[in-house]
Short mmCIF file of C-alpha atoms in Angstrom, two decimals:
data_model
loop_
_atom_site.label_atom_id
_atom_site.label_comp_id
_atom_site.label_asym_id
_atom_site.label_seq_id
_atom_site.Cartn_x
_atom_site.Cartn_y
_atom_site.Cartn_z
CA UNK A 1 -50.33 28.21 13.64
CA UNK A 2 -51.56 31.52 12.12
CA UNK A 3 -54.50 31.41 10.41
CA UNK A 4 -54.53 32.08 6.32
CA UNK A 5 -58.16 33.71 5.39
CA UNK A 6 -59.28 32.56 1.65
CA UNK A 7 -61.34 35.04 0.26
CA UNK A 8 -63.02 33.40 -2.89
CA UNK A 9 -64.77 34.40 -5.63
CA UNK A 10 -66.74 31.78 -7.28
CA UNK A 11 -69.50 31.93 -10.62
CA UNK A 12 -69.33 31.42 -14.53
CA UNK A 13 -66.92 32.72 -17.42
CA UNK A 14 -68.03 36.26 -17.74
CA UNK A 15 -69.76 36.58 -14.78
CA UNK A 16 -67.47 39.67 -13.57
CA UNK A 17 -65.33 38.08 -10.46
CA UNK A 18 -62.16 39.64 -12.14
CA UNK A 19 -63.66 43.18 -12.43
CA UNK A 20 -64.79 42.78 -8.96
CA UNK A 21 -61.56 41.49 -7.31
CA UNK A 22 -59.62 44.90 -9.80
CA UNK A 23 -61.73 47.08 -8.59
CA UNK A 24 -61.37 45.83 -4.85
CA UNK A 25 -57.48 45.86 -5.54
CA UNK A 26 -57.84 49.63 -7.17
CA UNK A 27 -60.06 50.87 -4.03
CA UNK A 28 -56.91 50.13 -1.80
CA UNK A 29 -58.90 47.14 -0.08
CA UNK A 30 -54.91 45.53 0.62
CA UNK A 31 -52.87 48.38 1.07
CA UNK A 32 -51.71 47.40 4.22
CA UNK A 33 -48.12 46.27 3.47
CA UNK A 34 -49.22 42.42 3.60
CA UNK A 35 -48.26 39.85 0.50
CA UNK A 36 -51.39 38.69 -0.65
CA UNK A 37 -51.85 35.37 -2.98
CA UNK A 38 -53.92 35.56 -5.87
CA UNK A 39 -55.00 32.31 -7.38
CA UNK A 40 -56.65 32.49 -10.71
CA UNK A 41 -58.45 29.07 -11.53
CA UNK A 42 -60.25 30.59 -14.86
CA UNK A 43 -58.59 33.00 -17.13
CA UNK A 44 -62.07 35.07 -18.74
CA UNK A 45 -61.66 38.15 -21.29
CA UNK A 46 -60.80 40.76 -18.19
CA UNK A 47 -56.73 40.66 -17.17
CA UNK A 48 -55.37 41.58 -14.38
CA UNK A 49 -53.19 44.79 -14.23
CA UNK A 50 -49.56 43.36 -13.11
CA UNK A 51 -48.18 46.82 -12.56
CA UNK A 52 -51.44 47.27 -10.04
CA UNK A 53 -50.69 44.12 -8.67
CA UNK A 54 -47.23 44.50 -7.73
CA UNK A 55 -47.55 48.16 -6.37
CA UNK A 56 -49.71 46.03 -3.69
CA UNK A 57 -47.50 43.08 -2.67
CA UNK A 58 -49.72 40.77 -4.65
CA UNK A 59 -48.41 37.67 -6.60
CA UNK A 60 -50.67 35.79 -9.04
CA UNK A 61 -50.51 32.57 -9.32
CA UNK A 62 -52.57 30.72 -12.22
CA UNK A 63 -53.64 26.53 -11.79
CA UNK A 64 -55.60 26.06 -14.67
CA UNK A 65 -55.19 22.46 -14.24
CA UNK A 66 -57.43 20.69 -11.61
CA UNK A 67 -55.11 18.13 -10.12
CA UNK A 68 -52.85 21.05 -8.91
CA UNK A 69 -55.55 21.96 -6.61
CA UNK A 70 -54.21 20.14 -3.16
CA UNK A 71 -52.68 21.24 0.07
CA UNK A 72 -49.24 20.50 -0.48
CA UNK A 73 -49.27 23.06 -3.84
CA UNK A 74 -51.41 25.28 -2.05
CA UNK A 75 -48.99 25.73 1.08
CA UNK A 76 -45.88 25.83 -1.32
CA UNK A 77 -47.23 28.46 -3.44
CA UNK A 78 -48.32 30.70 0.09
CA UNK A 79 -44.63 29.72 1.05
CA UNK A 80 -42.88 30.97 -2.33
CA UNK A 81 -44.62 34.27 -1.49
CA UNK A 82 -44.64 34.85 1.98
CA UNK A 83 -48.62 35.51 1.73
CA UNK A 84 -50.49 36.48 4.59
CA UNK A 85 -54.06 35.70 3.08
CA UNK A 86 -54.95 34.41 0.10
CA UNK A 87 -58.16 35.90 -2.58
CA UNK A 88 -58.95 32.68 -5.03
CA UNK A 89 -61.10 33.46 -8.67
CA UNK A 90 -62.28 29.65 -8.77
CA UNK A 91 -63.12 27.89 -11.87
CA UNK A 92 -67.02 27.50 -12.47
CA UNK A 93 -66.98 23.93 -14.14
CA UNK A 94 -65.09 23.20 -10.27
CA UNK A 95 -67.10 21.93 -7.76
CA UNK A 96 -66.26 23.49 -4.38
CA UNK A 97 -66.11 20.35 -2.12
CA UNK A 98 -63.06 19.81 -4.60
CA UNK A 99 -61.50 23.25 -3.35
CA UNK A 100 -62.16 22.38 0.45
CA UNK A 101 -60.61 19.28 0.20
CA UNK A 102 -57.48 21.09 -0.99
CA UNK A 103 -57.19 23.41 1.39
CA UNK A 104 -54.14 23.66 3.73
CA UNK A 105 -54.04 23.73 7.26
CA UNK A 106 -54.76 26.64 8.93
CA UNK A 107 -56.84 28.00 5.98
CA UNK A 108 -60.37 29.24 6.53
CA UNK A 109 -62.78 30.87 4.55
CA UNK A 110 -64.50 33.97 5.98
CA UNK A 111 -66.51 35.12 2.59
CA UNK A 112 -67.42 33.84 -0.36
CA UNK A 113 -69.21 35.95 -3.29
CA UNK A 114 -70.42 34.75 -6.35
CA UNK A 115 -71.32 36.72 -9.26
CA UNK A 116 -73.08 35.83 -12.55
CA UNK A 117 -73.82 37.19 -15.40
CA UNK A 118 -77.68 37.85 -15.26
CA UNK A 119 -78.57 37.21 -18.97
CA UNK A 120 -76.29 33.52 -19.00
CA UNK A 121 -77.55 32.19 -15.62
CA UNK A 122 -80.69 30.95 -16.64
CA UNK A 123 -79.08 28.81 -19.09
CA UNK A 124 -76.29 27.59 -16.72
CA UNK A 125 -79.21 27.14 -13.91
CA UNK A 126 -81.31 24.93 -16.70
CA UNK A 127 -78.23 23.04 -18.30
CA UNK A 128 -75.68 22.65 -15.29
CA UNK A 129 -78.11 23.28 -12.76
CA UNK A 130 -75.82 21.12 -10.04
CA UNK A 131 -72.94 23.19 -10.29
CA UNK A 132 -75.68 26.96 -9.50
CA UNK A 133 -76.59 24.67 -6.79
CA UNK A 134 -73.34 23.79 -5.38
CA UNK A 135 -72.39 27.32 -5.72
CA UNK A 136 -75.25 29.29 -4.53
CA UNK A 137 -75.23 26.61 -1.33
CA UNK A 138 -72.20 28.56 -0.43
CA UNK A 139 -72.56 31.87 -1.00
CA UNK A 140 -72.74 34.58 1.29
CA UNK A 141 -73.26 36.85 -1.57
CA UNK A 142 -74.83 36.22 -5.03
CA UNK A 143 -74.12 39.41 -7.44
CA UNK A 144 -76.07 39.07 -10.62
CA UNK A 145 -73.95 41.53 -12.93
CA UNK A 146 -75.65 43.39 -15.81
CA UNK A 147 -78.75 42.76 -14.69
CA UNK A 148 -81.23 44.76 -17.33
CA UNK A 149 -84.26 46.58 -15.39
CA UNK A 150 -86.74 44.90 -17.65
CA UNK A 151 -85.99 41.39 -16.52
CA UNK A 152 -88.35 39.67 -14.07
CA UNK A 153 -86.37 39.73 -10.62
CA UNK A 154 -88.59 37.39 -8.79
CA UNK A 155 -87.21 34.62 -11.36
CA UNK A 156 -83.52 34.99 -10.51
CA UNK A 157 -84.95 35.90 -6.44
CA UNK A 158 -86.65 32.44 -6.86
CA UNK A 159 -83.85 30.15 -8.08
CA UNK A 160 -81.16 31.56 -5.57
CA UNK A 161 -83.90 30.99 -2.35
CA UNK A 162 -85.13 27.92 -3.70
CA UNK A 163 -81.24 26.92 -3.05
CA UNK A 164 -80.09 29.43 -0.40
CA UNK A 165 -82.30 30.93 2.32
CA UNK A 166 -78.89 32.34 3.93
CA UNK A 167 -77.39 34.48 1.23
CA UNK A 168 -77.94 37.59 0.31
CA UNK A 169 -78.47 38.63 -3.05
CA UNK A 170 -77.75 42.04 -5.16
CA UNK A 171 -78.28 43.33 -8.36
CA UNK A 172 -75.98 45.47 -10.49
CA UNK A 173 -77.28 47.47 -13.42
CA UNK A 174 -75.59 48.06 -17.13
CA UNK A 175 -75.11 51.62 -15.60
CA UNK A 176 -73.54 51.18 -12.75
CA UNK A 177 -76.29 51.48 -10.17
CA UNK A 178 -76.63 48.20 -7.75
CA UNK A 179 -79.43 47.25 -5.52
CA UNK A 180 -79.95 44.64 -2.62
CA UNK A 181 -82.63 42.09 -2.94
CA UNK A 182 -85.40 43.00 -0.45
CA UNK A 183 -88.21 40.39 -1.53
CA UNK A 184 -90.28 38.77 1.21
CA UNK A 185 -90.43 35.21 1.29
CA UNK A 186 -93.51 34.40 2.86
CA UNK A 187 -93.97 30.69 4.29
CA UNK A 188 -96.47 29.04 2.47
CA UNK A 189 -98.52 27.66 4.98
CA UNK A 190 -99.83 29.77 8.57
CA UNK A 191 -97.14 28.82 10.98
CA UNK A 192 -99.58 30.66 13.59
CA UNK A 193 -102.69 28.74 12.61
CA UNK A 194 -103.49 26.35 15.44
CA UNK A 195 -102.73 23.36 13.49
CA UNK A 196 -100.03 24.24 10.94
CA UNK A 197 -101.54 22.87 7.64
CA UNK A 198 -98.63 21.63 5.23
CA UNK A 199 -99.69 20.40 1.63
CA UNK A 200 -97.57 17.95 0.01
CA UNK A 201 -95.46 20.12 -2.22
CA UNK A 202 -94.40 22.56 0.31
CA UNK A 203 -92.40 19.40 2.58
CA UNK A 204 -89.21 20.61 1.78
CA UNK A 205 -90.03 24.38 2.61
CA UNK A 206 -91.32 22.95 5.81
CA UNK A 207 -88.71 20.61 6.68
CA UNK A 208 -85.87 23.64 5.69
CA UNK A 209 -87.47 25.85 7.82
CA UNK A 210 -87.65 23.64 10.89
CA UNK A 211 -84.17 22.96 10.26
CA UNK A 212 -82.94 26.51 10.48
CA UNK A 213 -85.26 28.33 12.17
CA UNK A 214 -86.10 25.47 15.32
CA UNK A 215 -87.39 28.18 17.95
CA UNK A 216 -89.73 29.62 15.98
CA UNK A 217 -91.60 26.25 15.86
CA UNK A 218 -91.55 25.10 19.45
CA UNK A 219 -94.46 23.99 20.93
CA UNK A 220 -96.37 24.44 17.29
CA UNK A 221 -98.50 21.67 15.82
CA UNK A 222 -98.40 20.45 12.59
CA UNK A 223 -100.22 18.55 10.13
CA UNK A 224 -98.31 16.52 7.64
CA UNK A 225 -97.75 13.41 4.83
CA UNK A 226 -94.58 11.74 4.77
CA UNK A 227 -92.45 8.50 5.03
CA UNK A 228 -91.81 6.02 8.30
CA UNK A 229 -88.27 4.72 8.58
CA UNK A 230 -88.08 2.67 11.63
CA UNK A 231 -84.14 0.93 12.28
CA UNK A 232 -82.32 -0.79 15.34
CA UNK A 233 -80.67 2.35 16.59
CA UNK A 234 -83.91 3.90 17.38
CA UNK A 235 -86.24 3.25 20.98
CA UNK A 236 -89.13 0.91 20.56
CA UNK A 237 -91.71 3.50 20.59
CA UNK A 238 -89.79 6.13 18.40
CA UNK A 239 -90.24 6.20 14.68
CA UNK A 240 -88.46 8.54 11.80
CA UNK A 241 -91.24 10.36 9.79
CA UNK A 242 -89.82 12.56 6.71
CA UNK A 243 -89.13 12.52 2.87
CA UNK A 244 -86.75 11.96 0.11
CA UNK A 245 -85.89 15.55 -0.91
CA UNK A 246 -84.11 16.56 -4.22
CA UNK A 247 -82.30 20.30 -4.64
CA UNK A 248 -81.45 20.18 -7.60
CA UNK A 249 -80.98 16.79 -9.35
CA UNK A 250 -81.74 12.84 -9.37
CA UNK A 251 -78.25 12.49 -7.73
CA UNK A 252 -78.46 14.67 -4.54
CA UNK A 253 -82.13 12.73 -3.51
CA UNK A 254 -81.53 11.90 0.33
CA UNK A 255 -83.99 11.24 3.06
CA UNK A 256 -84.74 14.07 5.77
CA UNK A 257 -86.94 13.04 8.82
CA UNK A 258 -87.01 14.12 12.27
CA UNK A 259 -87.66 11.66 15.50
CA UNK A 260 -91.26 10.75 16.51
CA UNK A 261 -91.13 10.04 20.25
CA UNK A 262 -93.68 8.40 22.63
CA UNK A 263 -95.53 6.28 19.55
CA UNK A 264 -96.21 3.08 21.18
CA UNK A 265 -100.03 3.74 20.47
CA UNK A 266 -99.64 4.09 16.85
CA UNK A 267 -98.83 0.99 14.54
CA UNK A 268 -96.72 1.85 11.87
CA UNK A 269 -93.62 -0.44 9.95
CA UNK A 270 -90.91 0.95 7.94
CA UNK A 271 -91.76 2.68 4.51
CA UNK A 272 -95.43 3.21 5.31
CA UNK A 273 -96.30 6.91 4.21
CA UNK A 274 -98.70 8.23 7.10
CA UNK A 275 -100.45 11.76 7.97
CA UNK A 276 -99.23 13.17 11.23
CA UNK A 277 -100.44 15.38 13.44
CA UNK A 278 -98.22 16.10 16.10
CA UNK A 279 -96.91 18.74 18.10
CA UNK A 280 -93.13 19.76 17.39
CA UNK A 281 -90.61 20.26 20.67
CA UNK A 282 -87.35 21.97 20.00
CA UNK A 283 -84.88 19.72 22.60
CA UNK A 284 -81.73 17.42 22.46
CA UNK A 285 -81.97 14.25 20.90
CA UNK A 286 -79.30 11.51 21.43
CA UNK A 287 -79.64 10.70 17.82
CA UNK A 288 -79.41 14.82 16.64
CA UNK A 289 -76.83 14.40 18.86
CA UNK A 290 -77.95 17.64 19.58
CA UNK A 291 -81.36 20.33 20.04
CA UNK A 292 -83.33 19.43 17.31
CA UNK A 293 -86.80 19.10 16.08
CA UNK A 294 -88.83 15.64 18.33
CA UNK A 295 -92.36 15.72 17.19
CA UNK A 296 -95.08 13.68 19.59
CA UNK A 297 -98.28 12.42 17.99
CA UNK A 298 -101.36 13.33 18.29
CA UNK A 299 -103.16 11.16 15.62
CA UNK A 300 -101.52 9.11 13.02
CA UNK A 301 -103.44 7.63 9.66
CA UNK A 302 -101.84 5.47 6.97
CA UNK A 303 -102.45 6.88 3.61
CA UNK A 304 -101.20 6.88 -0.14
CA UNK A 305 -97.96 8.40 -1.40
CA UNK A 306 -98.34 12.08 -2.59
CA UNK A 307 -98.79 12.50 -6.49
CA UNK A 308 -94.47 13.80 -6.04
CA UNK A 309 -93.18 10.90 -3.75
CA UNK A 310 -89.69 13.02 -3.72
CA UNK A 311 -90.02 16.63 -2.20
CA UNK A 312 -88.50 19.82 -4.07
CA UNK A 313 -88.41 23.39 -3.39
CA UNK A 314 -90.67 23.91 -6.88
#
């Protein structure tokens, strides 16, 4: 089967993924001879030129209705036109799990760039702050469009890295000029100290940046509060230590922890919240089912649950 690539183009009403995908069409990005489909999920102010569209072999198909989004319409539609990939302007207000569960075999998504409209994303990220999250968790690209050069960049930096350490972020000026985000995130504890000291509102930092960066951390030692969880599928002397951790709302709370190994020495039942020292080793873990973080203990003491029992990213 040959493989379709989706490029999609995800954000708010306004937030310039039209004038983007025109000017991509107008810089000759698919004048290759291929039929392209061009699925428009949210009709904004900006049009498309059909005369531009047509020169190029590309057919525009509009679903404006959510229940429309499945495979079986999907593959029809790629069928009607004989499309070789597919670009996709998805609605805002859609969640994208929705648009993966739709997709057709033999569909894959190589990019995905979101763009906003700097003045109106603060108010979408304090009013429908799951649906930034859920897109900025995808991104490889966050545009913030119209972006004036007196507003405070470390704000919008802060929201998109508090969600995404992965994506890379840009900013585009009313006149024109655009700029890649080159802030340094600095860890906020010394990962080279020789205990590594984490307070209790930097958890989820920590427990992110375990997660995606395990090397770095091999052989470390860390100090740290969290949660037992202790259940049947686990060895006698092993023992889950970790958190509840929230991105963005009450709804998404889940437990994180990582496996504590070779703690026969230490008494400790399910729920207790405990300060651990113990070294981190970067190996394979039956339970990972793969290389993950196993942390041995060096000194465990039961304590009281932080003033924030659930972990953010601030």
């Amino acid at each position: 089967m040959r493989e379709t690539p989706l490029y999609l183009f995800i954000g708010f009403l306004e937030g310039g993924k039209t004038k983007f995908i025109n000017d991509t069409i107008e810089q000759g990005q698919f004048d290759d001879g291929e039929k392209t489909l061009l699925l428009i999920c949210e009709e904004g102010v900006e049009e498309y030129d059909a005369e531009a569209l047509a020169k190029r072999n590309i057919f525009a198909e509009v679903i404006s209705d959510k229940a429309k989004l499945n495979p079986d319409k999907l593959a029809a539609l790629q069928r009607k036109h004989g499309a070789v990939r597919v670009l996709c302007e998805y609605n805002g207000m859609w969640t994208l799990p929705e648009l993966f569960g739709a997709l057709p075999d033999g569909w894959l998504v190589p990019q995905i760039m979101m763009f906003c409209e700097a003045e109106t994303f603060l108010d979408y990220n304090a009013n429908m702050r799951s649906l930034v999250v859920d897109k900025i968790n995808n991104a490889d690209l966050v545009v913030f469009n119209r972006f004036d050069p007196s507003f405070d960049k470390m704000q919008y930096h802060s929201i998109v890295r508090g969600i995404s350490r992965m994506c890379d972020i840009a900013y585009e000026y009313p006149n024109g000029d655009a700029e890649y985000d080159d802030i340094e995130d600095p860890l906020p504890y010394d990962i080279d100290a020789p205990v590594i000291e984490v307070e209790d509102r930097d958890f989820a930092i920590w427990y992110r940046d375990v997660s995606e960066e395990l090397d770095k951390y091999h052989g470390k030692t860390v100090h740290i509060k969290g949660l037992v969880a202790i259940n049947s599928n686990l060895p006698k002397d092993n023992f889950v230590f970790g958190r509840e951790i929230m991105v963005c709302c009450a709804d998404d709370i889940k437990y994180a922890g990582m496996i504590v190994e070779n703690a026969s020495k230490f008494s400790v039942k399910h729920g207790d919240w405990i300060m651990l020292t113990a070294k981190i080793n970067i190996k394979h873990n039956k339970i990972y089912g793969r290389k993950g973080p196993v942390l041995t203990p060096i000194s465990v003491e039961k304590t009281t649950a932080p003033e924030e029992p659930v972990a953010t990213f601030y």
